[in-house]
Coordinates of C-alpha atoms in Angstrom, one line a residue:
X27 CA 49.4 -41.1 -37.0
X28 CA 52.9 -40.9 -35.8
X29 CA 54.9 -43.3 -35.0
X30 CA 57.3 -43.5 -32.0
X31 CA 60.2 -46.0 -32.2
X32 CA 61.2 -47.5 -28.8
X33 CA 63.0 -50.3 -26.7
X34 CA 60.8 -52.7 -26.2
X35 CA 61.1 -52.9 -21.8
X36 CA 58.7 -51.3 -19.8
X37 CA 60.4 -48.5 -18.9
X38 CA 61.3 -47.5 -22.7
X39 CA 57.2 -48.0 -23.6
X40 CA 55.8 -45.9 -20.7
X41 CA 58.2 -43.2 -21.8
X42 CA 57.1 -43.4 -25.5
X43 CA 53.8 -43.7 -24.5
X44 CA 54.4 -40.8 -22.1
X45 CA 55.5 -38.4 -25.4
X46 CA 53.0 -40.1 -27.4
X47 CA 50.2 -39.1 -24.6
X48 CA 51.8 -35.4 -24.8
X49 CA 51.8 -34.7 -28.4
X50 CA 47.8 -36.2 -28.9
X51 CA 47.1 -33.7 -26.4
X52 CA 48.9 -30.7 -27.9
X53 CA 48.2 -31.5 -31.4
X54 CA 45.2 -33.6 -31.4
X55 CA 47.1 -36.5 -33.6
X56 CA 47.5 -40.5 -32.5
X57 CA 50.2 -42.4 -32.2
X58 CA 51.4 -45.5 -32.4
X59 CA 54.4 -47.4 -30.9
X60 CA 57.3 -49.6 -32.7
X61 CA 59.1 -51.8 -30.4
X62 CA 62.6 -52.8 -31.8
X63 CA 65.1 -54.4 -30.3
X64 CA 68.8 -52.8 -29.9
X65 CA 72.2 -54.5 -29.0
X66 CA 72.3 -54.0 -25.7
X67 CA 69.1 -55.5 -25.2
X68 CA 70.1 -59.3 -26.7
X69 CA 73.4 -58.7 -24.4
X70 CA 74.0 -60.3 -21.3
X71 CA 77.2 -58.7 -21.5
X72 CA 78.7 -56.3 -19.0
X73 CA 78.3 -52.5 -20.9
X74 CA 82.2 -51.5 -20.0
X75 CA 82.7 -55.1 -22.1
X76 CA 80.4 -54.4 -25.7
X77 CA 81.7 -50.9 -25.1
X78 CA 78.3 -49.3 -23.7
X79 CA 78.2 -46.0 -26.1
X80 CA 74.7 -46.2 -28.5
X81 CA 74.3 -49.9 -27.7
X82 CA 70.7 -48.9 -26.7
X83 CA 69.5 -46.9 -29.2
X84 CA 71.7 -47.5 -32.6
X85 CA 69.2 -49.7 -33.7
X86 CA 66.7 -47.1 -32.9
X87 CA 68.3 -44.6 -34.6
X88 CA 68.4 -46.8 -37.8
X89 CA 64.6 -47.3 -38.0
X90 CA 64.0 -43.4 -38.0
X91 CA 66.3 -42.9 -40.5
X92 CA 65.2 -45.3 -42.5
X93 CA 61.6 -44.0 -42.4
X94 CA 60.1 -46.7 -40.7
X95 CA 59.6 -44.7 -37.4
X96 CA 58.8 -40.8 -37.5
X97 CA 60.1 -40.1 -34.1
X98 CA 62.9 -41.7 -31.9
X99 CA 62.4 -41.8 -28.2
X100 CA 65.6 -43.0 -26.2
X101 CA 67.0 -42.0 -22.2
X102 CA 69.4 -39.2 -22.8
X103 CA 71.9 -40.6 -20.8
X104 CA 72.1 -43.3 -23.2
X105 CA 72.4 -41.3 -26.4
X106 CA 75.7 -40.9 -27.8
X107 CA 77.4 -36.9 -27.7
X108 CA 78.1 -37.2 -31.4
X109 CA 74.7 -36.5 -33.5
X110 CA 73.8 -39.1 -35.5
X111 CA 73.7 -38.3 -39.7
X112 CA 70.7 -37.3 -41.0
X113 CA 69.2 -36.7 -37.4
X114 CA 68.3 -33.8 -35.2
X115 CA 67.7 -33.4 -31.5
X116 CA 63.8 -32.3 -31.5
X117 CA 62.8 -32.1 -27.8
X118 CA 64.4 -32.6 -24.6
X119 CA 60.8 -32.7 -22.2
X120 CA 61.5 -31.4 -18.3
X121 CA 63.6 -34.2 -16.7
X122 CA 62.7 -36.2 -14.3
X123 CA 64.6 -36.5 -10.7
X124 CA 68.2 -37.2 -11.7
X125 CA 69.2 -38.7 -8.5
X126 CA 70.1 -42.2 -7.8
X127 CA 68.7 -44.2 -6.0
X128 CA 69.1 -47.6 -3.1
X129 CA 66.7 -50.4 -3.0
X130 CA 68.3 -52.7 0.0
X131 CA 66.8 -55.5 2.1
X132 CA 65.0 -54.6 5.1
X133 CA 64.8 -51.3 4.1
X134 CA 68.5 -50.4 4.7
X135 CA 70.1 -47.3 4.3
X136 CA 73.4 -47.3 2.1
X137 CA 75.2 -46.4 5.1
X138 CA 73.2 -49.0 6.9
X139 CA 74.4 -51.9 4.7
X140 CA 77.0 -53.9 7.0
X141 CA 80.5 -54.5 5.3
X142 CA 80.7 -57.1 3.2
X143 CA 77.4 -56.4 1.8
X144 CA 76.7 -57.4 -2.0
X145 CA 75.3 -54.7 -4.1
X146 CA 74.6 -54.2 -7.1
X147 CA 74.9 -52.2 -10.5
X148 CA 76.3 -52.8 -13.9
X149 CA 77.7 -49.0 -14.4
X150 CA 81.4 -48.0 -13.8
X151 CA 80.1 -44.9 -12.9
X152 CA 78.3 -46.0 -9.9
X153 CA 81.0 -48.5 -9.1
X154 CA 83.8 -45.5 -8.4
X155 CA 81.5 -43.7 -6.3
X156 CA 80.3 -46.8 -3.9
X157 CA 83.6 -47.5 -3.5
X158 CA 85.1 -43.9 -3.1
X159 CA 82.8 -44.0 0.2
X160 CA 84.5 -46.8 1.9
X161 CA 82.3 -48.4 3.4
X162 CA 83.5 -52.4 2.9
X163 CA 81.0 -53.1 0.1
X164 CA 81.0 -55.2 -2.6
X165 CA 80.1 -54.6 -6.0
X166 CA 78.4 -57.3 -7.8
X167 CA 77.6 -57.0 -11.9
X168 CA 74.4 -56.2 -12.7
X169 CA 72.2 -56.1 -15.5
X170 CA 68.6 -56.5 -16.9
X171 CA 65.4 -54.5 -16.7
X172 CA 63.9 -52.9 -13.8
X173 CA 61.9 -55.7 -12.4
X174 CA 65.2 -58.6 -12.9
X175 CA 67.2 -56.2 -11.3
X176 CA 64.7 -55.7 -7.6
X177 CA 64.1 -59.1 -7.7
X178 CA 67.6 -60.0 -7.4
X179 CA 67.0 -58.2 -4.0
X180 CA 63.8 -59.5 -3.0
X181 CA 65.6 -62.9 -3.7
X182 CA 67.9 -62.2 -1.1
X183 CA 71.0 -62.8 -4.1
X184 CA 71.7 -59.2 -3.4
X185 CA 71.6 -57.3 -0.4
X186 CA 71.4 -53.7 -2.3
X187 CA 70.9 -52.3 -6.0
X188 CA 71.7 -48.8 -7.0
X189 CA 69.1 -47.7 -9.9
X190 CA 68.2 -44.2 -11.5
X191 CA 65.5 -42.6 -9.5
X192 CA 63.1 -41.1 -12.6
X193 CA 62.8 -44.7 -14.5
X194 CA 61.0 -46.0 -10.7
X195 CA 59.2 -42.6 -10.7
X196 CA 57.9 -43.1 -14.6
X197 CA 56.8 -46.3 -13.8
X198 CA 55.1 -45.6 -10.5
X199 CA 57.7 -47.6 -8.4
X200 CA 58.9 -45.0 -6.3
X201 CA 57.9 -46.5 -3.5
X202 CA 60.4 -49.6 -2.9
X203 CA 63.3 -47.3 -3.1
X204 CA 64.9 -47.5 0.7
X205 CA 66.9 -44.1 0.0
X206 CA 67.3 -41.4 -2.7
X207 CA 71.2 -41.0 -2.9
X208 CA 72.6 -37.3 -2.5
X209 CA 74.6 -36.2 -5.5
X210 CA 77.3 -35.1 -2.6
X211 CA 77.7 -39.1 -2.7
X212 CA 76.4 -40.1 -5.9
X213 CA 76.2 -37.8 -8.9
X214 CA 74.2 -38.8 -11.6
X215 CA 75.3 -40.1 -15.4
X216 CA 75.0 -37.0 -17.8
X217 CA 71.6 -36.3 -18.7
X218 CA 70.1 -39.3 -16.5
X219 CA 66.7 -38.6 -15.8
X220 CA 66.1 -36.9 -18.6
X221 CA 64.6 -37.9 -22.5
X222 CA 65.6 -37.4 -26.1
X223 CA 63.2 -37.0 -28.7
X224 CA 64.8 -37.2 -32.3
X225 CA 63.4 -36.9 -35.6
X226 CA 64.7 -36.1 -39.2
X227 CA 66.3 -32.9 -39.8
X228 CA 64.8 -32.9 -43.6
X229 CA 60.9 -33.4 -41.7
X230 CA 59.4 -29.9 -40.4
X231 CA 56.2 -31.4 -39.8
X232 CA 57.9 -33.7 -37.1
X233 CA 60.2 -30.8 -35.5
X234 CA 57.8 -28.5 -35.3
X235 CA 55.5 -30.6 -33.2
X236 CA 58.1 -32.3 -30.6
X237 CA 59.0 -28.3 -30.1
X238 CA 55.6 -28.0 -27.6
X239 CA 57.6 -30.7 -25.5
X240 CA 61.1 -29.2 -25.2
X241 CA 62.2 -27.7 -22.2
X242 CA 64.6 -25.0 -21.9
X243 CA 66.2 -25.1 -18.5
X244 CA 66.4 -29.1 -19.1
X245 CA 68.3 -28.7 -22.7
X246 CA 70.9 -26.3 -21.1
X247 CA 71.5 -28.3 -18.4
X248 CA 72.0 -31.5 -20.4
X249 CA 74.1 -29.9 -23.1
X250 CA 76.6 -28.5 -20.5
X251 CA 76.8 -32.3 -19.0
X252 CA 77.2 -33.9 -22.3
X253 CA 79.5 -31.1 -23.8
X254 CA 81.8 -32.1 -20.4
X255 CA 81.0 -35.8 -21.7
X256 CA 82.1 -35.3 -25.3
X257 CA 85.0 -32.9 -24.1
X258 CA 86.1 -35.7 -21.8
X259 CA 86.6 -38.2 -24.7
X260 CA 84.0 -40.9 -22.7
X261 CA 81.3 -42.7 -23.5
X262 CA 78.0 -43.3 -21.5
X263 CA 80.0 -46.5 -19.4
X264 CA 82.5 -44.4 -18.6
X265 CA 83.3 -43.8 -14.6
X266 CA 82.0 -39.7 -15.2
X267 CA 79.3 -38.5 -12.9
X268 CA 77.9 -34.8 -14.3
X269 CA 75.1 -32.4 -12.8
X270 CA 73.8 -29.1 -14.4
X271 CA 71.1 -27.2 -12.9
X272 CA 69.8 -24.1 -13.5
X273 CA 69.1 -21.8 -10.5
X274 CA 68.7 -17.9 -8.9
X275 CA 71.9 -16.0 -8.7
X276 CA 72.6 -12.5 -8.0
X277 CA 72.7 -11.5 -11.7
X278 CA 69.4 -13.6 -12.7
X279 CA 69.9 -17.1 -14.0
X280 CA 73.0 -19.4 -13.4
X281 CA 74.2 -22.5 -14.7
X282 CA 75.5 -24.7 -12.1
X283 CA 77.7 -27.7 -13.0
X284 CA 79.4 -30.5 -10.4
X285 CA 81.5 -33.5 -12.2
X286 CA 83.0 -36.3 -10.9
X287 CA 85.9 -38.7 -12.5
X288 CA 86.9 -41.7 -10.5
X289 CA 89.0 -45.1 -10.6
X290 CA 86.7 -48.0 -10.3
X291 CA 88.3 -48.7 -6.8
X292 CA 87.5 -45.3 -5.3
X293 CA 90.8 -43.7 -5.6
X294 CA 92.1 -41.5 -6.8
X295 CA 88.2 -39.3 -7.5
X296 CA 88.7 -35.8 -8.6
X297 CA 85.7 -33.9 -8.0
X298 CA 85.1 -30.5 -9.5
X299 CA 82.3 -27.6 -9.9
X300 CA 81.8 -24.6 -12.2
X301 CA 79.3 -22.1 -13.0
X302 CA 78.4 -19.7 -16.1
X303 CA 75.2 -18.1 -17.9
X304 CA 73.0 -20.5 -19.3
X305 CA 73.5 -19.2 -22.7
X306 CA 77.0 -20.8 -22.7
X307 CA 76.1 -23.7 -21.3
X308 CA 78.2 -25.9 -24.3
X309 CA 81.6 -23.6 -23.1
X310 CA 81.0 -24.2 -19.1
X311 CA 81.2 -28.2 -20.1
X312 CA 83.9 -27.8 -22.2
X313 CA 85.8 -25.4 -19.7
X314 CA 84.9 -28.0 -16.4
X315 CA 86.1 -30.8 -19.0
X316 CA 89.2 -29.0 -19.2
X317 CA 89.8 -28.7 -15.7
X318 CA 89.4 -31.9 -15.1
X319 CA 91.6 -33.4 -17.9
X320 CA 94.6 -30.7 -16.2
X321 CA 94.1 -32.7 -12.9
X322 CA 94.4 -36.2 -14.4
X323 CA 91.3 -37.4 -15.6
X324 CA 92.5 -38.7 -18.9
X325 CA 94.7 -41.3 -17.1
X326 CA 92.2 -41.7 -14.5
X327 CA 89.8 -43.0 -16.9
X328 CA 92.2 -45.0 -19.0
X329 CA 93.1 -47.7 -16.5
X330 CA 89.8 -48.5 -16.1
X331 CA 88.2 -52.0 -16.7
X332 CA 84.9 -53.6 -15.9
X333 CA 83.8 -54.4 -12.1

């Protein structure tokens, strides 16, 4: 029997189930979940305000290495760049769809929405790049799972949310999205879309069977992001939008990467791209990192508060 610690929400089950589901099929074992409950889920609190980084899964992290959970299960995106003592990075299973998505009333478009709309989203992130479009929105905090977040649509309190397209897609939501927003407009947190599986670094047993999950393409791509992340000095509530994929070049495989640093009120953005061999996926973030701190990103990202 293994057991998988977790958030307690509905997306954080279904994706624990969903690794728990995995590894009884590969290995034949069962598996049980332990629902625990982390910071930021007894916070009301804006993230840029109880400082967003581990929030979600500290507490998570504490269980497994206390032995009371044999396998952490957290989003990626929300997992601090600094590894945790005692802990080691298992798996990474194929991501889901990065992208963001738009969930408006009457089935609006973001460029739809007249000015003045209210949408909203609870990440800094998001915030820079709605407003970097200028299209006369405005932002209104937003937190809370999944289902309190539409319904603050289907209430007619909001006229738009913005939410990550993969936790709709893992909980067979899809559907009510009203656009899929291109990463031209909207790139993605680092490693949105994708999972971490963690485990102890002192228990083989354990590492050797998250390694049938991991996926190769999926771990290069999310260490370039979340070396550019780390490199960057900023934490997951930080206004830094990153995008690594994998693709065909002339030479074989690439390693594409697109960033984005922005004020919370649009301007100034600077938006930059890079490209390198997979293998040195950890030195294209660093080196994109380092482009963008030359161009003024460190200040950029200092004078930034909460929406």
């Amino acid at each position: 029997m293994i057991r998988i610690g977790t958030r307690a929400s509905a997306l954080a089950t279904t994706q624990s189930t969903w690794v728990g589901e995995q590894l009884r099929a590969a290995h034949g074992i069962d598996f049980e979940l332990v629902e625990i409950a982390t910071f930021g889920d007894r916070s009301d609190a804006p993230l840029a305000q109880i400082g967003g980084t581990g929030v979600f899964v500290a507490a998570v992290r504490e269980a497994l290495q206390a032995g009371t959970v044999d396998i952490a299960v957290h989003s990626l995106k929300d997992l601090p760049t600094m590894p945790a003592p005692g802990l080691l990075l298992g798996a990474v299973p194929r991501r889901e769809d990065p992208r963001d998505v738009l969930i408006a009333r009457d089935g609006l478009t973001l460029g739809e929405l007249p000015r003045g709309a209210r949408v909203g989203t609870g990440s800094p992130r998001r915030v820079s790049q709605l407003n970097a479009l200028g299209l006369g929105i405005e932002i209104a905090e937003l937190r809370g799972n999944v289902d309190t977040r539409i319904r603050k649509v289907t209430s007619g309190e909001l006229d738009a949310i913005v939410l990550a397209r993969a936790g709709l897609l893992r909980l067979g939501r899809a559907d009510e999205a009203t656009e899929v927003l291109d990463p031209i407009q909207m790139l993605p947190a680092p490693g949105q879309g994708a999972l971490a599986c963690e485990c102890r670094v002192d228990d083989d047993a354990t590492a050797r069977l998250l390694g049938v999950l991991d996926d190769p393409d999926t771990r290069v791509a999310v260490t370039a992001e979340r070396t550019l992340l780390n490199t960057l000095e900023a934490g997951c509530s930080a206004p830094v939008g990153a995008l690594a994929d994998v693709v065909w070049g002339d030479d074989g495989d690439e390693l594409w990467l697109r960033a984005v640093v922005g004020d919370i009120s649009g301007a100034p953005t600077i938006r930059r791209s890079a490209s390198g061999a997979p293998g040195d996926a950890a030195a294209l973030g660093r080196r994109l990192a380092e482009e963008l701190l030359s161009d003024g990103a460190d200040r950029i990202m200092g004078s930034v508060t909460a929406p």
